[in-house]
Amino acid sequence: MSINQTFEEAKKRVSDLRDLLDKYGYHYYVQDKSVISDADYDRLYKELVELEEQFPNLVSNDSPTQRVGGTISSGFEKVVHDIPMLSLGNAFDENDLIEFDNRIKKLTDKPFSYICELKIDGLAIALKYKAGKLVLAATRGNGTIGENVTQNIRTVKSVPLRLKKPYTIEVRGECYMPKSSFVVLNEEREENGEAVFANPRNAAAGGLRNLDAKETAKRNLSTFFYTVADFGEMTANSQEDALKELDELGIRTNHERKVCETIEEVWAYIQSFLDKRTQLPYEIDGIVIKVNEFEAQGEIGYTVKAPRWAIAYKFKAEEGTTVIRDIEWTI
Ligand SMILES: NC(=O)c1cc2c(=O)c3cc(F)ccc3oc2nc1N
């Protein structure tokens, strides 16, 4: 066969393999569903690696084989957030929520509902996609200036290197370490005589802000996204719809979310998580309550520091237990 014919065949096969691996990766890392055995996945992955080695100019940086870069960064570039990454006001009891509800009712006469989301205890990140390709990932930093952690985020399997549609958007979310990975990591560090991490959030921060992306890749980090900073081609008019659109684009969102018509319903939802919280495979430190409709959000607006249309109900410090070796510590 002529080299061209082989090249054309290889190009087609590389494209098919990428689509397959992206699809299986999406089910496994974004939807937590495995639709193919690990052995079959590895076989397809190996075939793609071999074809890309044989035809180097078929390699593109959105290939699943290109997640872990080889170079070690000397430092993190600074990134200016075009839209500041703000923080949330806090509520600590039912009365704080009722006051929040009263404030909202004074600030808009449009009909509105609330949406409740779990408050993931991780590291806030912003991702930029250009025509569906991941082009930049940055930490929150001080809200205006963050760090460029693109090479590190690319190693996080739940982050799509390309979206299901060629959208140009910016999304924000939380990068976190699952509880199970946290326990294993601390056991390893304990055995190696290294300092253990106090909580999964610190372990995620240490993993993400590591100058060697190969280290990040070992930390088994994951993500949940919850905010769209630049909507690009997205058409959602509410937080609920925006989260659905993100799901359709292949971006991982947390499905423990509920639209509530009244603050009483919000309170009931919060109560329901007081127990469920310890069963979750990731740490949460509260529930975020947001006005669901974007038109009402626009009318309610922002303070300098935070959106007026959202509040974080904070749980009391978790009476969790972290097993370090065979000793149980209650923290
Ligand atoms: N940790 C979280 O799980 C979480 C955090 C935020 C924010 O920090 C946040 C900050 C804003 F300025 C606006 C909306 C937000 O929505 C959020 N929603 C969430 N689910």
Coordinates of C-alpha atoms and ligand atoms in Angstrom, one line a residue:
M1 CA 0.0 0.0 0.0
S2 CA 1.2 3.5 -0.7
I3 CA 2.3 5.5 2.4
N4 CA -0.4 8.1 1.6
Q5 CA -3.1 5.4 1.6
T6 CA -1.7 4.1 5.0
F7 CA -1.6 7.7 6.2
E8 CA -5.2 8.3 5.2
E9 CA -6.3 5.1 6.9
A10 CA -4.3 6.0 10.0
K11 CA -5.8 9.5 10.1
K12 CA -9.3 8.0 10.0
R13 CA -8.5 5.4 12.6
V14 CA -6.9 8.0 14.9
S15 CA -10.0 10.2 14.6
D16 CA -12.3 7.2 15.3
L17 CA -10.2 6.1 18.3
R18 CA -10.3 9.6 19.7
D19 CA -14.0 9.8 19.5
L20 CA -14.4 6.4 21.1
L21 CA -12.0 7.2 23.9
D22 CA -13.6 10.6 24.5
K23 CA -17.0 8.9 24.7
Y24 CA -15.9 6.2 27.1
G25 CA -13.9 8.7 29.1
Y26 CA -17.0 10.9 29.4
H27 CA -19.2 8.0 30.7
Y28 CA -16.5 6.9 33.1
Y29 CA -15.1 10.2 34.5
V30 CA -18.0 12.5 34.0
Q31 CA -21.0 10.3 34.5
D32 CA -19.3 7.8 36.8
K33 CA -20.6 5.0 34.5
S34 CA -18.3 2.4 33.0
V35 CA -19.6 1.2 29.6
I36 CA -16.5 -0.6 28.6
S37 CA -14.0 -2.9 30.4
D38 CA -10.7 -1.3 31.5
A39 CA -8.9 -3.9 29.3
D40 CA -10.8 -2.8 26.2
Y41 CA -10.3 0.8 27.0
D42 CA -6.6 0.3 27.5
R43 CA -6.4 -1.7 24.2
L44 CA -7.9 1.2 22.3
Y45 CA -5.7 3.7 24.1
K46 CA -2.6 1.7 23.3
E47 CA -3.6 1.5 19.6
L48 CA -4.0 5.3 19.5
V49 CA -0.6 5.8 21.2
E50 CA 1.1 3.5 18.7
L51 CA -0.6 5.2 15.7
E52 CA 0.4 8.7 17.0
E53 CA 4.0 7.4 17.4
Q54 CA 4.0 6.1 13.9
F55 CA 2.4 9.3 12.4
P56 CA 3.6 12.1 14.8
N57 CA 1.8 14.8 12.7
L58 CA -1.5 13.1 13.5
V59 CA -1.0 14.1 17.2
S60 CA -3.1 17.0 18.4
N61 CA -3.2 18.4 21.9
D62 CA -6.9 17.5 22.4
S63 CA -6.0 13.8 22.0
P64 CA -6.5 11.8 25.2
T65 CA -2.9 10.7 25.0
Q66 CA -1.7 14.3 25.5
R67 CA -3.1 14.8 29.0
V68 CA 0.2 14.6 30.9
G69 CA 2.8 17.0 29.7
G70 CA 6.5 16.2 30.1
T71 CA 7.9 19.5 31.2
I72 CA 8.1 20.7 34.8
S73 CA 7.1 24.4 35.1
S74 CA 9.4 26.8 36.9
G75 CA 6.4 28.8 38.2
F76 CA 2.8 29.6 37.4
E77 CA 2.1 32.4 35.0
K78 CA -0.4 34.9 36.3
V79 CA -3.8 35.1 34.7
V80 CA -6.2 38.1 35.0
H81 CA -9.8 37.1 35.2
D82 CA -11.8 39.2 32.7
I83 CA -14.8 38.7 35.0
P84 CA -13.7 38.6 38.7
M85 CA -14.2 35.4 40.6
L86 CA -16.3 36.6 43.5
S87 CA -17.0 34.8 46.8
L88 CA -20.3 34.0 48.5
G89 CA -21.9 35.6 51.5
N90 CA -22.6 33.1 54.3
A91 CA -25.6 32.0 56.3
F92 CA -25.3 30.0 59.5
D93 CA -28.9 29.3 60.6
E94 CA -32.5 29.4 59.4
N95 CA -32.9 33.0 60.4
D96 CA -30.1 34.1 58.1
L97 CA -31.9 32.4 55.3
I98 CA -35.2 34.1 56.0
E99 CA -33.4 37.4 56.0
F100 CA -31.8 36.5 52.7
D101 CA -35.2 35.6 51.3
N102 CA -36.6 38.9 52.5
R103 CA -33.8 40.9 50.9
I104 CA -34.3 39.1 47.6
K105 CA -38.1 39.9 47.6
K106 CA -37.2 43.6 48.1
L107 CA -34.7 43.6 45.3
T108 CA -36.9 42.1 42.5
D109 CA -40.6 42.0 41.7
K110 CA -40.0 39.4 39.0
P111 CA -41.2 35.9 39.8
F112 CA -38.2 33.7 40.9
S113 CA -37.3 30.3 42.3
Y114 CA -34.2 29.1 44.2
I115 CA -31.9 26.4 43.2
C116 CA -29.9 24.6 45.9
E117 CA -26.5 23.0 45.1
L118 CA -24.0 21.2 47.3
K119 CA -21.1 23.4 48.3
I120 CA -18.1 21.3 47.1
D121 CA -15.1 21.9 49.4
G122 CA -12.3 22.1 46.9
L123 CA -10.3 24.7 44.9
A124 CA -12.2 27.2 42.7
I125 CA -11.0 27.1 39.0
A126 CA -11.9 28.8 35.8
L127 CA -11.7 27.0 32.4
K128 CA -11.8 28.7 29.0
Y129 CA -12.8 26.8 25.9
K130 CA -12.3 28.2 22.4
A131 CA -14.3 26.6 19.6
G132 CA -14.8 23.6 22.0
K133 CA -11.0 23.2 22.8
L134 CA -9.7 23.7 26.3
V135 CA -7.3 26.7 26.0
L136 CA -6.8 27.9 29.6
A137 CA -7.3 26.8 33.2
A138 CA -6.7 29.2 36.1
T139 CA -7.1 29.1 39.9
R140 CA -9.2 31.8 41.6
G141 CA -6.2 33.4 43.3
N142 CA -7.4 36.7 44.8
G143 CA -10.5 36.7 42.6
T144 CA -8.9 39.1 40.0
I145 CA -5.5 37.4 39.4
G146 CA -5.1 33.7 39.5
E147 CA -2.4 31.2 38.4
N148 CA -2.3 29.4 35.0
V149 CA -2.7 25.7 35.8
T150 CA -3.7 24.6 32.3
Q151 CA -1.0 21.8 32.1
N152 CA -2.2 20.5 35.5
I153 CA -5.9 20.6 34.8
R154 CA -5.3 18.7 31.5
T155 CA -4.3 15.7 33.7
V156 CA -7.7 15.7 35.5
K157 CA -9.7 13.0 33.6
S158 CA -13.1 14.6 34.4
V159 CA -12.1 17.7 32.5
P160 CA -12.9 17.4 28.8
L161 CA -10.1 18.5 26.5
R162 CA -12.8 19.2 23.9
L163 CA -16.5 19.9 24.3
K164 CA -19.3 18.0 22.5
K165 CA -20.0 21.2 20.7
P166 CA -17.5 23.8 19.4
Y167 CA -18.6 26.4 21.9
T168 CA -16.4 29.4 23.1
I169 CA -17.3 29.7 26.8
E170 CA -15.8 30.2 30.2
V171 CA -17.0 27.9 33.0
R172 CA -16.1 27.9 36.7
G173 CA -16.2 25.2 39.3
E174 CA -14.4 23.3 42.0
C175 CA -11.4 21.0 41.7
Y176 CA -11.5 18.5 44.5
M177 CA -10.0 15.2 45.8
P178 CA -12.5 12.4 46.5
K179 CA -12.4 11.2 50.1
S180 CA -11.1 7.7 49.2
S181 CA -8.1 9.2 47.3
F182 CA -7.4 11.4 50.3
V183 CA -7.1 8.5 52.7
V184 CA -4.9 6.5 50.3
L185 CA -2.7 9.5 49.6
N186 CA -2.2 10.2 53.3
E187 CA -1.4 6.6 54.0
E188 CA 1.3 6.7 51.3
R189 CA 2.7 10.0 52.7
E190 CA 2.7 8.6 56.2
E191 CA 4.7 5.5 55.0
N192 CA 7.1 7.7 53.1
G193 CA 7.6 9.9 56.3
E194 CA 6.0 12.9 54.6
A195 CA 3.7 15.3 56.2
V196 CA 0.0 14.3 55.8
F197 CA -2.6 16.7 54.5
A198 CA -5.2 18.0 57.0
N199 CA -8.1 17.7 54.6
P200 CA -9.0 16.8 50.9
R201 CA -9.1 20.5 50.0
N202 CA -5.5 21.1 51.0
A203 CA -4.5 17.8 49.2
A204 CA -6.3 19.0 46.0
A205 CA -4.6 22.4 46.2
G206 CA -1.2 20.8 46.7
G207 CA -1.9 18.5 43.7
L208 CA -3.3 21.1 41.4
R209 CA -0.7 23.7 42.2
N210 CA 2.2 21.3 41.7
L211 CA 4.8 22.4 39.2
D212 CA 5.1 18.9 37.9
A213 CA 1.9 17.9 36.1
K214 CA 2.9 14.2 36.5
E215 CA 2.4 14.7 40.2
T216 CA -1.0 16.2 39.6
A217 CA -1.9 13.2 37.4
K218 CA -1.3 10.9 40.4
R219 CA -3.6 12.8 42.8
N220 CA -6.9 11.4 41.2
L221 CA -8.5 14.9 41.3
S222 CA -12.0 15.5 40.0
T223 CA -14.2 18.5 39.2
F224 CA -17.8 19.8 39.5
F225 CA -18.7 23.0 37.5
Y226 CA -21.4 25.3 38.5
T227 CA -21.0 28.8 36.9
V228 CA -20.9 30.1 33.4
A229 CA -18.8 33.3 33.2
D230 CA -18.9 33.6 29.4
F231 CA -22.0 32.0 27.8
G232 CA -20.7 32.2 24.2
E233 CA -23.2 30.1 22.2
M234 CA -25.1 28.9 25.3
T235 CA -28.8 29.9 25.6
A236 CA -29.8 29.0 29.2
N237 CA -32.0 31.5 31.0
S238 CA -31.7 30.0 34.4
Q239 CA -29.1 28.3 36.6
E240 CA -31.0 25.0 36.3
D241 CA -30.9 25.2 32.5
A242 CA -27.2 26.3 32.4
L243 CA -26.3 23.2 34.4
K244 CA -28.2 21.0 32.0
E245 CA -26.4 22.6 29.0
L246 CA -23.1 22.0 30.7
D247 CA -24.0 18.3 31.1
E248 CA -24.8 18.2 27.3
L249 CA -21.4 19.8 26.5
G250 CA -19.7 17.0 28.5
I251 CA -18.8 19.2 31.5
R252 CA -19.2 17.5 34.8
T253 CA -21.8 19.1 37.1
N254 CA -23.1 17.9 40.5
H255 CA -26.5 16.3 40.1
E256 CA -27.5 16.7 43.8
R257 CA -29.3 19.9 43.1
K258 CA -32.9 21.0 43.6
V259 CA -35.1 23.9 42.5
C260 CA -37.1 25.2 45.5
E261 CA -40.1 27.5 45.2
T262 CA -39.8 28.8 48.8
I263 CA -37.1 29.3 51.5
E264 CA -39.0 26.7 53.6
E265 CA -38.3 24.2 50.8
V266 CA -34.6 25.3 50.8
W267 CA -34.4 24.7 54.6
A268 CA -35.9 21.2 54.2
Y269 CA -33.3 20.4 51.5
I270 CA -30.5 21.6 53.8
Q271 CA -31.8 19.5 56.6
S272 CA -31.9 16.5 54.3
F273 CA -28.1 16.8 53.8
L274 CA -27.1 17.0 57.4
D275 CA -26.9 13.2 57.5
K276 CA -26.4 12.4 53.8
R277 CA -23.2 14.6 53.9
T278 CA -21.0 11.9 55.5
Q279 CA -22.1 9.3 52.9
L280 CA -20.9 11.5 50.0
P281 CA -17.7 10.4 48.2
Y282 CA -16.5 14.0 48.4
E283 CA -16.4 16.7 51.1
I284 CA -19.0 19.5 51.1
D285 CA -19.0 22.4 53.6
G286 CA -22.5 23.6 53.0
I287 CA -25.3 24.2 50.5
V288 CA -25.3 27.1 48.0
I289 CA -28.7 28.7 47.4
K290 CA -29.1 30.8 44.3
V291 CA -31.9 32.7 42.6
N292 CA -32.5 30.4 39.6
E293 CA -33.7 32.8 36.9
F294 CA -30.9 34.9 35.3
E295 CA -33.2 37.9 34.6
A296 CA -33.9 38.1 38.4
Q297 CA -30.2 37.6 39.2
G298 CA -29.4 40.6 36.9
E299 CA -31.9 42.8 38.7
I300 CA -30.7 41.8 42.1
G301 CA -27.1 42.3 41.2
Y302 CA -23.8 42.2 43.2
T303 CA -22.0 43.9 46.0
V304 CA -18.3 44.6 45.5
K305 CA -17.4 41.2 46.9
A306 CA -20.3 38.9 46.2
P307 CA -23.5 38.2 44.2
R308 CA -26.6 39.4 46.2
W309 CA -28.6 36.6 44.5
A310 CA -26.7 33.8 46.2
I311 CA -25.7 32.7 49.7
A312 CA -23.8 29.8 51.1
Y313 CA -25.4 28.0 54.1
K314 CA -22.4 26.6 56.0
F315 CA -22.6 23.4 57.9
K316 CA -21.0 23.1 61.4
A317 CA -17.4 21.6 61.1
E318 CA -17.9 18.0 60.2
E319 CA -17.5 15.5 63.0
G320 CA -15.8 13.3 60.4
T321 CA -13.1 10.7 61.1
T322 CA -9.9 10.4 59.1
V323 CA -8.3 7.0 59.4
I324 CA -4.5 7.4 59.4
R325 CA -3.1 3.9 59.5
D326 CA -5.0 2.0 62.1
I327 CA -5.6 5.0 64.4
E328 CA -9.0 6.7 64.2
W329 CA -8.8 10.5 64.8
T330 CA -12.0 12.4 65.3
I331 CA -11.4 15.9 63.9
Ligands
LIG1 N1 -18.2 25.4 46.1 C1 -19.3 25.3 45.4 O1 -19.8 24.1 45.2 C2 -19.9 26.4 44.7 C3 -19.3 27.7 44.8 C4 -19.9 28.8 44.2 C5 -19.3 30.1 44.2 O2 -18.2 30.3 44.8 C6 -19.9 31.2 43.5 C7 -19.4 32.5 43.5 C8 -20.1 33.4 42.8 F1 -19.6 34.7 42.7 C9 -21.3 33.2 42.1 C10 -21.8 31.9 42.1 C11 -21.1 30.9 42.8 O3 -21.7 29.7 42.8 C12 -21.1 28.6 43.5 N2 -21.7 27.4 43.4 C13 -21.2 26.3 44.0 N3 -21.8 25.1 43.9

